[in-house]
Short mmCIF file of C-alpha atoms in Angstrom, two decimals:
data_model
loop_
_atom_site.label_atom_id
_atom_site.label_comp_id
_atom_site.label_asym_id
_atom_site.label_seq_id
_atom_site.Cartn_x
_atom_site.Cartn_y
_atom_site.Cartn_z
CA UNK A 35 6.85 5.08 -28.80
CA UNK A 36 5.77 3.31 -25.42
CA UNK A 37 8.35 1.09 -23.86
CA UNK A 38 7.85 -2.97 -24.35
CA UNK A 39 7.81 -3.94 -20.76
CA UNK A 40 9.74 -6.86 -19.32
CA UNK A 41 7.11 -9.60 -18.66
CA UNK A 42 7.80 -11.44 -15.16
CA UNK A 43 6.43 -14.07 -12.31
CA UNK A 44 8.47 -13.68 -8.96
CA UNK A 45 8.65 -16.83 -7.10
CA UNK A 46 8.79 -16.24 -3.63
CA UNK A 47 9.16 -17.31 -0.09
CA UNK A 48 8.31 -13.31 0.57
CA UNK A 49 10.61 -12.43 3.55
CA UNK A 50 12.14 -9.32 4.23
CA UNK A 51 15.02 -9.36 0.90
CA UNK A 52 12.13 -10.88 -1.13
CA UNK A 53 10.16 -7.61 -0.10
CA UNK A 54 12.76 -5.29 -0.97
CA UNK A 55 12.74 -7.72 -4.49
CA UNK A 56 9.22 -7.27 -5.57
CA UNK A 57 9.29 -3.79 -4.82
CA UNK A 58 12.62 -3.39 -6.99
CA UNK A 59 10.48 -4.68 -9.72
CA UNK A 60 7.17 -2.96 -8.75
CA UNK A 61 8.86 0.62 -8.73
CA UNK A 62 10.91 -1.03 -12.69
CA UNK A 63 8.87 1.66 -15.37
CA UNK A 64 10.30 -1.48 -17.91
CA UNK A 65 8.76 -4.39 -15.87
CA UNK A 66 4.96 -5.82 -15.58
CA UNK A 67 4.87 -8.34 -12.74
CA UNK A 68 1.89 -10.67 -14.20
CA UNK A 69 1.76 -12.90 -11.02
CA UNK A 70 3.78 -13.68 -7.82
CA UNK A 71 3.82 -17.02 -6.97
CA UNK A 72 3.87 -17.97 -3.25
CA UNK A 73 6.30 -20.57 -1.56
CA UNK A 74 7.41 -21.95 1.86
CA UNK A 75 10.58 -20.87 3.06
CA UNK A 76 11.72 -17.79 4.82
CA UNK A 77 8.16 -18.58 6.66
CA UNK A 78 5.43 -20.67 6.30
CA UNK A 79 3.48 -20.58 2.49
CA UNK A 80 0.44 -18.85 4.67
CA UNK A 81 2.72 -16.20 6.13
CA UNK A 82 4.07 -15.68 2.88
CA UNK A 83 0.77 -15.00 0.94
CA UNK A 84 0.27 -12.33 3.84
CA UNK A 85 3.57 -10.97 3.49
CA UNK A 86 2.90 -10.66 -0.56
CA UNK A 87 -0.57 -9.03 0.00
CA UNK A 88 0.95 -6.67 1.97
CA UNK A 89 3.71 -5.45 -0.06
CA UNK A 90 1.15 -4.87 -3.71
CA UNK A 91 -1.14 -2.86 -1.06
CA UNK A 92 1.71 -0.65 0.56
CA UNK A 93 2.84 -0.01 -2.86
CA UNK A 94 -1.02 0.31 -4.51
CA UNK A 95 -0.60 -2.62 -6.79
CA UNK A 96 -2.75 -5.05 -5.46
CA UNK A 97 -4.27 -5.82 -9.28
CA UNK A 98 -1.42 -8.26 -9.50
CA UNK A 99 -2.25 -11.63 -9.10
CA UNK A 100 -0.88 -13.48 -6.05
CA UNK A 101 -1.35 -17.73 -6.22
CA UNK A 102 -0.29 -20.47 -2.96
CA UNK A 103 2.00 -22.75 -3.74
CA UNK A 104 3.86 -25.44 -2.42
CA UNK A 105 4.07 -25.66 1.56
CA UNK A 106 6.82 -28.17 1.75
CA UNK A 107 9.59 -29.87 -0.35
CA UNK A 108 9.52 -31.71 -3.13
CA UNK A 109 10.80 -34.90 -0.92
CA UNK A 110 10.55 -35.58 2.78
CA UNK A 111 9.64 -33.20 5.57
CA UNK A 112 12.18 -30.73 4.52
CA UNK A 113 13.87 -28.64 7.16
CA UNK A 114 11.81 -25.86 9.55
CA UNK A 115 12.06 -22.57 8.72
CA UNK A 116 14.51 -20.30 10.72
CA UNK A 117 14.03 -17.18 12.01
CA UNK A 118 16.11 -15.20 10.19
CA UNK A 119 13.65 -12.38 9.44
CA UNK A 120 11.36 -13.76 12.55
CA UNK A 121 9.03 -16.32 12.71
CA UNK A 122 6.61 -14.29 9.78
CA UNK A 123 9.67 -13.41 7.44
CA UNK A 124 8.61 -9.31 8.29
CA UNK A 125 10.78 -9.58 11.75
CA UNK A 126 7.40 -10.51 13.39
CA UNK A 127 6.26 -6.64 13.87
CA UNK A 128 2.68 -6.94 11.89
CA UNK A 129 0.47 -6.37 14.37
CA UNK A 130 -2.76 -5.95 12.23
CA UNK A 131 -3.21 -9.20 9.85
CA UNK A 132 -5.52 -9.31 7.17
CA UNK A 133 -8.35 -11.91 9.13
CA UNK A 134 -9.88 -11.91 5.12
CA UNK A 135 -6.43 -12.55 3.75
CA UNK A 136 -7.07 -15.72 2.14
CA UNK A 137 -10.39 -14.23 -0.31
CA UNK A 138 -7.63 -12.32 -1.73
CA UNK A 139 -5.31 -15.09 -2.87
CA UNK A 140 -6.65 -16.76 -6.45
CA UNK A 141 -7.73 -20.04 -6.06
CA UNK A 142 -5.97 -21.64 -8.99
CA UNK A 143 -3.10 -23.35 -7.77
CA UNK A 144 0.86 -21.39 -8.08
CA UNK A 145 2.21 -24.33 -9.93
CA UNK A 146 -0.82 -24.36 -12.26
CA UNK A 147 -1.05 -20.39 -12.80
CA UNK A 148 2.62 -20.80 -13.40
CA UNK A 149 2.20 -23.01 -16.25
CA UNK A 150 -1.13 -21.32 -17.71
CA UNK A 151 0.69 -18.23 -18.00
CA UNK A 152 3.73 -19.21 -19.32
CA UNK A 153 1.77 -21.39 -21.97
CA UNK A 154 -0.52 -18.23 -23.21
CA UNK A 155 2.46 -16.65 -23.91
CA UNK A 156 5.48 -18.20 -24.83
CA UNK A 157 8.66 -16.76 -25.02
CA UNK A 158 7.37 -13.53 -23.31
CA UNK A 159 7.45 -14.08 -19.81
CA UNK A 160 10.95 -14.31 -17.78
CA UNK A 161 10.75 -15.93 -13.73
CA UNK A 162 12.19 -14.95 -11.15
CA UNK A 163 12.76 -17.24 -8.31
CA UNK A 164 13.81 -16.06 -5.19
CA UNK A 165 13.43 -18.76 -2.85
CA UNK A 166 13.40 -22.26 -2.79
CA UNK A 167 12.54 -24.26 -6.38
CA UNK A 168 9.80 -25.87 -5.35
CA UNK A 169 7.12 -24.39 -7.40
CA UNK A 170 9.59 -24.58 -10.65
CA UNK A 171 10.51 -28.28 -9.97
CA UNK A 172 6.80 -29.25 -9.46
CA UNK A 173 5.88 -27.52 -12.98
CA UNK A 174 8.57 -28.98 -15.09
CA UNK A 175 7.07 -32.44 -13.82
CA UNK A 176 3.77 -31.87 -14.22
CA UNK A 177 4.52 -29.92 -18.12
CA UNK A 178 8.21 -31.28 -19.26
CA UNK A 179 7.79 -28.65 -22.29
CA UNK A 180 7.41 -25.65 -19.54
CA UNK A 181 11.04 -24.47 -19.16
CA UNK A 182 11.00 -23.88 -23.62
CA UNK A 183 8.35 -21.48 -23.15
CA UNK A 184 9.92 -19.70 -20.83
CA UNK A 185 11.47 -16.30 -22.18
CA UNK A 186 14.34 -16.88 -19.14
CA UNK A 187 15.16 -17.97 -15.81
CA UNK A 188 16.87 -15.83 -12.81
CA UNK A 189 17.67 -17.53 -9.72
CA UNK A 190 19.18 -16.06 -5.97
CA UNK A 191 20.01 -19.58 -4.65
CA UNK A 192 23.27 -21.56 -4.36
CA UNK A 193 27.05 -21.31 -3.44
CA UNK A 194 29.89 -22.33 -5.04
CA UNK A 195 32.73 -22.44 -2.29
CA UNK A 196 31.54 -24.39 0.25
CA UNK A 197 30.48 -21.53 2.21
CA UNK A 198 26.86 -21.83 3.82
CA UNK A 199 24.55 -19.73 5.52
CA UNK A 200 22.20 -22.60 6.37
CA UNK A 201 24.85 -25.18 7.09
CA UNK A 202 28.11 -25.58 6.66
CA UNK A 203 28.64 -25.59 3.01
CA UNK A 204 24.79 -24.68 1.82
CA UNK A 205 22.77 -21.75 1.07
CA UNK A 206 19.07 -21.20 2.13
CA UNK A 207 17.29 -21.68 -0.69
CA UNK A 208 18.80 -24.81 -2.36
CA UNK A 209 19.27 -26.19 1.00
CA UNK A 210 15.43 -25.81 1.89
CA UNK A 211 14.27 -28.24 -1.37
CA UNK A 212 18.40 -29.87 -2.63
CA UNK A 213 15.79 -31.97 -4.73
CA UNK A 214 13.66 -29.05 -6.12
CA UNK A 215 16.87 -26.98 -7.11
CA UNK A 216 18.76 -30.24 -8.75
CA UNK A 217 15.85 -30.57 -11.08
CA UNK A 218 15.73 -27.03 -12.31
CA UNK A 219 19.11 -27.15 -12.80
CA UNK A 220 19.47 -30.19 -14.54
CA UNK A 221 15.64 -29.81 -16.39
CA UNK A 222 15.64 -25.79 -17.12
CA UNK A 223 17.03 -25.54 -20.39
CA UNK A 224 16.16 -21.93 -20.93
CA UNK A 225 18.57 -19.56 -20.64
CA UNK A 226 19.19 -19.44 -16.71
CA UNK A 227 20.94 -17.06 -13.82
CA UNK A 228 22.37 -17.62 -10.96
CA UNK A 229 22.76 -14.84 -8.63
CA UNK A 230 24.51 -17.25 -5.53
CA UNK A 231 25.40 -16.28 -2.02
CA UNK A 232 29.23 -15.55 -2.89
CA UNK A 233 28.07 -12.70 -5.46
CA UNK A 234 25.74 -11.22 -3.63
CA UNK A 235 27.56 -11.28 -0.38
CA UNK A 236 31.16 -10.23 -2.31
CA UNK A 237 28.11 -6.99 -3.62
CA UNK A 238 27.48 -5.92 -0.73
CA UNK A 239 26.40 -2.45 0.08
CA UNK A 240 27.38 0.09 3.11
CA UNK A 241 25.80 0.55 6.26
CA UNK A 242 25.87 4.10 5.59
CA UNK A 243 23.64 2.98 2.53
CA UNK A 244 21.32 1.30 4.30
CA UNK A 245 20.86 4.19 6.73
CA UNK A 246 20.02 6.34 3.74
CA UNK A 247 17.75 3.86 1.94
CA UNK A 248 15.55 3.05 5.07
CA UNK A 249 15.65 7.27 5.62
CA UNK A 250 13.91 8.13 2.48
CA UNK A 251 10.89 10.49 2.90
CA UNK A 252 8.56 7.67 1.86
CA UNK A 253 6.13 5.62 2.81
CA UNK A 254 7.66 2.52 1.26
CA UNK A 255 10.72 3.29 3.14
CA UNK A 256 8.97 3.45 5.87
CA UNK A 257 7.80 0.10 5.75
CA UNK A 258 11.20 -1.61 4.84
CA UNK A 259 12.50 0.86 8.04
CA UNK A 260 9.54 -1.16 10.26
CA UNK A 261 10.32 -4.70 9.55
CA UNK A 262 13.89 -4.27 9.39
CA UNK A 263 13.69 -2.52 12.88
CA UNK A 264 13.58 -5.62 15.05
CA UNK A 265 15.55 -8.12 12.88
CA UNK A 266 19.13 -9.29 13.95
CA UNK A 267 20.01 -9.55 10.53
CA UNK A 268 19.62 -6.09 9.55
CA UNK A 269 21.77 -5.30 12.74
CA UNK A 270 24.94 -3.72 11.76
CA UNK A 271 26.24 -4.96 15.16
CA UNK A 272 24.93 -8.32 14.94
CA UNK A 273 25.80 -9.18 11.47
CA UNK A 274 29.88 -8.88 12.36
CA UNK A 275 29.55 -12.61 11.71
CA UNK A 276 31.41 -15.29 9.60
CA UNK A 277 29.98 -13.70 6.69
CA UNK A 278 32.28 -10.69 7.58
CA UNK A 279 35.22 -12.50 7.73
CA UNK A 280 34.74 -14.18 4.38
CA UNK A 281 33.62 -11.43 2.42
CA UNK A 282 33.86 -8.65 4.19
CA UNK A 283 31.13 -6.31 6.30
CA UNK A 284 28.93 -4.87 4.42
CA UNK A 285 24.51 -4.99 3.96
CA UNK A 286 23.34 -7.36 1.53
CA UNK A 287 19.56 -7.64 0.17
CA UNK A 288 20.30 -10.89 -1.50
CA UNK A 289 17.32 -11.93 -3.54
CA UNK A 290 17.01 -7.91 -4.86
CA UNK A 291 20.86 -9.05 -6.85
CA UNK A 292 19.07 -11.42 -8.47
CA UNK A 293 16.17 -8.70 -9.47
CA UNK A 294 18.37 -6.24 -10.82
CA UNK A 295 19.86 -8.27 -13.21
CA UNK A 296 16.32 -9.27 -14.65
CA UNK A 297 15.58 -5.78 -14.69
CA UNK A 298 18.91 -3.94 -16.22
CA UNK A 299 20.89 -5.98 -18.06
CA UNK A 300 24.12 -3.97 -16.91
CA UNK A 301 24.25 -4.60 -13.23
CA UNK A 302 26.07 -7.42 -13.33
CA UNK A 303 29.83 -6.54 -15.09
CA UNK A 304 31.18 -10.09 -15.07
CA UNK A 305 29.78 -13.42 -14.85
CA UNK A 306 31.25 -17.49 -15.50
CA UNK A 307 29.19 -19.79 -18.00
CA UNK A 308 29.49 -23.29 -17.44
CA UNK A 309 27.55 -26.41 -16.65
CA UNK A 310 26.41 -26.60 -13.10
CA UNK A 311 24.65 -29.56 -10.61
CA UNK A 312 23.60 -29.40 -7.47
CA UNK A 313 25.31 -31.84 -4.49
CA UNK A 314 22.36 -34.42 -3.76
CA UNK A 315 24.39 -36.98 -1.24
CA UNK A 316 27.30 -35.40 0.51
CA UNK A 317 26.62 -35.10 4.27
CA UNK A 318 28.48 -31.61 4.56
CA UNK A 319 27.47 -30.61 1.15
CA UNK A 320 24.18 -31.45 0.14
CA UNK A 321 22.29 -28.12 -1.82
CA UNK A 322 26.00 -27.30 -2.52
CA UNK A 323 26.39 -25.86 -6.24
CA UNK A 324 28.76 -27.32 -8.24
CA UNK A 325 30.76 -25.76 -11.40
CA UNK A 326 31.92 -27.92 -14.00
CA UNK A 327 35.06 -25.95 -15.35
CA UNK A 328 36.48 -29.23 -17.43
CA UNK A 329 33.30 -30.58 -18.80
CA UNK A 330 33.54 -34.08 -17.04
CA UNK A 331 29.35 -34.12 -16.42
CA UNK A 332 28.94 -33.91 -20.39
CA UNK A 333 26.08 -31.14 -20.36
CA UNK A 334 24.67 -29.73 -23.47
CA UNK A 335 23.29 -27.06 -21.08
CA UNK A 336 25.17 -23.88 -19.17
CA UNK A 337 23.88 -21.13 -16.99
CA UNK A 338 25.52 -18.34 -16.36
CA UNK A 339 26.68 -17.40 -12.61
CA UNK A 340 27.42 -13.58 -11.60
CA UNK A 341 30.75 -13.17 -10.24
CA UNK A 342 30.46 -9.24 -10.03
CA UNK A 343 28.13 -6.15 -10.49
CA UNK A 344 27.67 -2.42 -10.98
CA UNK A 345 27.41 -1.78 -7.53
CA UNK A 346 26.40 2.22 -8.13
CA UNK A 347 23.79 1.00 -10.81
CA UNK A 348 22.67 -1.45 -8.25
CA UNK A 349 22.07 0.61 -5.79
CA UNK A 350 19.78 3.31 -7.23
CA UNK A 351 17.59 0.33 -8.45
CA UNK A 352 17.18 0.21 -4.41
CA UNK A 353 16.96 3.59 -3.56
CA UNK A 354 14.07 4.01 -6.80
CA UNK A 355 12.03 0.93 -5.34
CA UNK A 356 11.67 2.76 -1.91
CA UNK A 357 10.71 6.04 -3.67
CA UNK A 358 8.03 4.86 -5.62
CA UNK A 359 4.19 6.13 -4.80
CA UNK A 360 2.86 4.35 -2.51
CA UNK A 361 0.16 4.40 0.76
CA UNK A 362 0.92 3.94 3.83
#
């Protein structure tokens, strides 16, 4: 008998770890990616639509669907991008854009495709989100009944310690929309996971790995191996950092944690389910996750947080997404 796929959207802010993500899930013989949904973040929304384009042709999947979304938060200005994986999110090596890029990208709107999708088939179709909530946040307003048809919700956002990688106690994606990822949090009653900076970072894989993944004798390595190549953050020397001395040294593809535990459900060996909200107000700690262990918010709702995964399993999910046939 044929295998019942795993139906998903990815949500995206596509930079580099989103990249190694959708390819994760790409290379999955259990997952059909029926649309990726395009958000601001790692780069601007147009650099991310590129980035996305680029990934379904290197890996001869550009049938998928691809759909803009929203450019900014859902309140305020919101905060520049950084240039963590360069000013395009690919470590600003592309040389050769797409000057017909935008003919590719659907016209119906990411936050509308979102919902039409989700709607035809109820139940069926899990989203992953692996950047900031925007798009989510913007659907549960404009269809309240959106998050019951969802099948389930995986999320690479948040920290729990006051640890930040975008401030002082914050992590990039909730800090980019605080708003965005308070209202899927508080409005996402579907069963939801949170892959936060503390697991994937306390994850992590070896340099050696890395060296061997970006090696492969393929052309999809190959491209990981060229946009990594000029990025600080996939600089074994330059990534002896505070992250180090928290959790040790170590590389860390942090949206692909989130990916692997849509796509086998025994990556992750241990996990805390509790109530969460996320810190709207505190001037150190706003996008700051916060567990409640004693019930004093008075939820009806839990998610589930990953404290720890199969690290071996994890890593052949990477190595397979590199390996996959692809053109260069």
């Amino acid at each position: 008998m044929a295998m019942e796929k795993k139906q998903v959207i990815i949500d995206t802010d596509c930079g580099i770890d989103d990249a190694q993500a959708i390819m994760m899930a790409l290379a999955a013989p259990n997952v059909q990616v029926v649309g990726i949904t395009c958000v601001y973040g790692n780069a601007a929304v147009e650099n991310v639509c590129q980035n996305v384009l680029r990934v379904l042709a290197i890996c001869e999947r550009e049938g998928i669907p691809v759909f803009r979304g929203a450019g900014s938060p859902l309140v305020g200005a919101g905060s520049s991008p950084t240039d963590h994986f360069g000013t395009d999110g690919f470590g600003d090596v592309m040389k050769d854009k797409d000057p017909l890029w935008e003919r590719k990208i659907q016209r119906e709107h990411a936050v509308d495709a979102m919902i039409r999708l989700v709607t035809e088939n109820q139940k069926q179709i899990s989203l992953v989100a692996i950047g900031p909530l925007t798009n989510l946040a913007l659907a549960v307003r404009l269809d309240p009944s959106f998050p019951q048809k969802l099948k389930d919700l995986y999320i690479m956002g948040g920290n729990k310690e006051g640890i930040g990688n975008a401030t002082l106690c914050s992590e990039f994606n909730f800090f980019m929309d605080p708003e965005s990822a308070y209202v899927v949090l508080e409005e996402f009653l579907c069963p939801t996971y949170i892959a936060s900076l503390e697991y994937s970072c306390r994850n992590s894989l070896t340099w050696e790995f890395f060296e061997e993944l970006m090696n492969q004798d393929a052309p999809a390595a190959a491209f990981m191996k060229m946009i990594t190549s000029q990025c600080w953050a996939y600089s074994r020397e330059a990534m002896v950092t505070k992250r180090d001395v928290y959790f040790g040294p170590g590389f860390v593809s942090y949206d692909a944690y989130a990916m692997s535990a849509f796509i086998d459900d025994h990556v992750v060996t241990e996990r805390i389910e509790c109530p969460v909200r996320v810190e709207l107000q505190g001037s150190n700690t706003r996008g700051m996750l916060v567990l409640d262990r004693t019930n004093r918010l008075v939820k009806k709702h839990s998610v589930f947080i990953f404290t720890k995964c199969d690290i071996a399993r994890f890593g052949e999910l990477l190595m397979m997404s590199l390996r996959q046939p692809c053109k260069k």
